[in-house]
Coordinates of C-alpha atoms in Angstrom, one line a residue:
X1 CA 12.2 6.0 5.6
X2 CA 14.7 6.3 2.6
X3 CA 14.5 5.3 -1.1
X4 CA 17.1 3.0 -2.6
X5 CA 16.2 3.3 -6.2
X6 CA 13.3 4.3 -8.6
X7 CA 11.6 1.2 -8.2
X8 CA 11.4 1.9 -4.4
X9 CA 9.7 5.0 -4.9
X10 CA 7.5 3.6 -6.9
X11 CA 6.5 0.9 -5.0
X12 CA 6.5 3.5 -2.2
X13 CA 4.2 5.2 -4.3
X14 CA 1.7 2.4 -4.9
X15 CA 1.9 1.4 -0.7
X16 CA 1.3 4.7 0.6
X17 CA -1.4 7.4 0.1
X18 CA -0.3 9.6 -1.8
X19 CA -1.0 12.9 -0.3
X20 CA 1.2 11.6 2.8
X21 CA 3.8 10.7 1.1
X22 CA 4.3 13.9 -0.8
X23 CA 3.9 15.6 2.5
X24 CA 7.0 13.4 4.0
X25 CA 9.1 14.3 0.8
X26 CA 8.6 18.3 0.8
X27 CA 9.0 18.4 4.4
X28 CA 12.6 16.6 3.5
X29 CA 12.8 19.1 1.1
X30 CA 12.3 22.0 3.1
X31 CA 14.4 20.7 5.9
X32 CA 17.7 20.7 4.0
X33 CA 19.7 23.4 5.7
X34 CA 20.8 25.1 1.9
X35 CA 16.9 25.5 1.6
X36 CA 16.0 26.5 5.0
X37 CA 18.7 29.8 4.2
X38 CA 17.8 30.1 1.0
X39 CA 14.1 30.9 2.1
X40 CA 15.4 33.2 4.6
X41 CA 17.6 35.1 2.3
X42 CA 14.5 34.9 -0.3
X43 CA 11.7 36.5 2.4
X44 CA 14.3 38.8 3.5
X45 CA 14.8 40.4 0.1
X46 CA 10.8 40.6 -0.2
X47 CA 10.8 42.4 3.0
X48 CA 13.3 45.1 1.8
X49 CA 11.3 45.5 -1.7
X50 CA 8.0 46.1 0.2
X51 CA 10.0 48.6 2.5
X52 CA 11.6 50.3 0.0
X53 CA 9.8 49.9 -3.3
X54 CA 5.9 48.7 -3.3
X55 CA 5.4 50.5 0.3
X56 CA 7.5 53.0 1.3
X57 CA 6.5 54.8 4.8
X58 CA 4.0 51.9 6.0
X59 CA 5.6 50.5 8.9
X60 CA 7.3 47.0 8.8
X61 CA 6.9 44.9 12.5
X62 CA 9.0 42.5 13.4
X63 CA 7.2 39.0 14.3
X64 CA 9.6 38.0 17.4
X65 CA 8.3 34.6 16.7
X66 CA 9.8 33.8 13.9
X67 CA 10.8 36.5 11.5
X68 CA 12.9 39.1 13.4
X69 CA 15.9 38.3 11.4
X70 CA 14.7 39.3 7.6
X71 CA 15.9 42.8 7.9
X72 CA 18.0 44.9 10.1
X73 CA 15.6 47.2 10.4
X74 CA 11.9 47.1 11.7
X75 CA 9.6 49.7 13.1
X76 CA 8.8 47.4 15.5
X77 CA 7.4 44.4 16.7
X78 CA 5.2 42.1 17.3
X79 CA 4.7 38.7 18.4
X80 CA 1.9 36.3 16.6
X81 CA 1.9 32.9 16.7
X82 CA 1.2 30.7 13.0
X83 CA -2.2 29.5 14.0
X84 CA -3.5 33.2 14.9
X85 CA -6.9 34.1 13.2
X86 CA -6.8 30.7 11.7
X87 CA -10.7 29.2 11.4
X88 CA -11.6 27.3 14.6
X89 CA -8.8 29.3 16.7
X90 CA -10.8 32.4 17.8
X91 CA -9.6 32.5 21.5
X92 CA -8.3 35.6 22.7
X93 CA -4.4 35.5 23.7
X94 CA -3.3 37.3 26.9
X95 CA 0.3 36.5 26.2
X96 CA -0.1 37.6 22.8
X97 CA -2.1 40.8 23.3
X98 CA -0.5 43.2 20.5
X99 CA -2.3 46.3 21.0
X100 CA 0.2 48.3 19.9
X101 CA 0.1 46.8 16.5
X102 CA -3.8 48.2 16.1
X103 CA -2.6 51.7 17.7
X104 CA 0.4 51.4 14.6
X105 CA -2.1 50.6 12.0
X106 CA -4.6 53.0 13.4

């Protein structure tokens, strides 16, 4: 799929629904390899103002998953998956057990 001009897009526009189209362009969006490390620098600087500024002493896990590289320093980890606790996704993950995570909280 790639635009040629304007006119494409907007014919594009007009072919398509547009709620799937706009889904194809921000995924091309987010893809781009400048964005993709500019989110991670972004969320990394978050983490280090919540460690240091909004929450200081409430401990910071790393999600091994996916997020282990947003500061050098964690208290520890964890390991979620994206669709955890989502509605309709209530089963109970063996792999994913994380009891330590309630015992940090505790």
């Amino acid at each position: 799929w790639r635009l040629q001009s304007p006119g494409d897009a907007m014919e594009e526009l007009e072919r398509k629904p547009k709620g799937n189209l706009l889904r194809k362009l921000k995924r091309r969006e987010r893809a781009g390899l400048y964005n993709v490390l500019r989110s991670i620098y972004e969320d990394s600087l978050f983490v280090r103002e919540l460690r240091e500024d909004i929450l200081p002493g409430i401990p910071v896990l790393a999600n091994l998953r996916c997020g282990a590289w947003y500061s050098p320093r964690f208290d520890g980890d964890c390991y979620f998956k994206s669709t955890d606790g989502h509605c309709g996704k209530w089963q109970f993950s063996f792999t994913r057990l994380n009891a330590h995570v309630a015992r940090t909280a505790a």
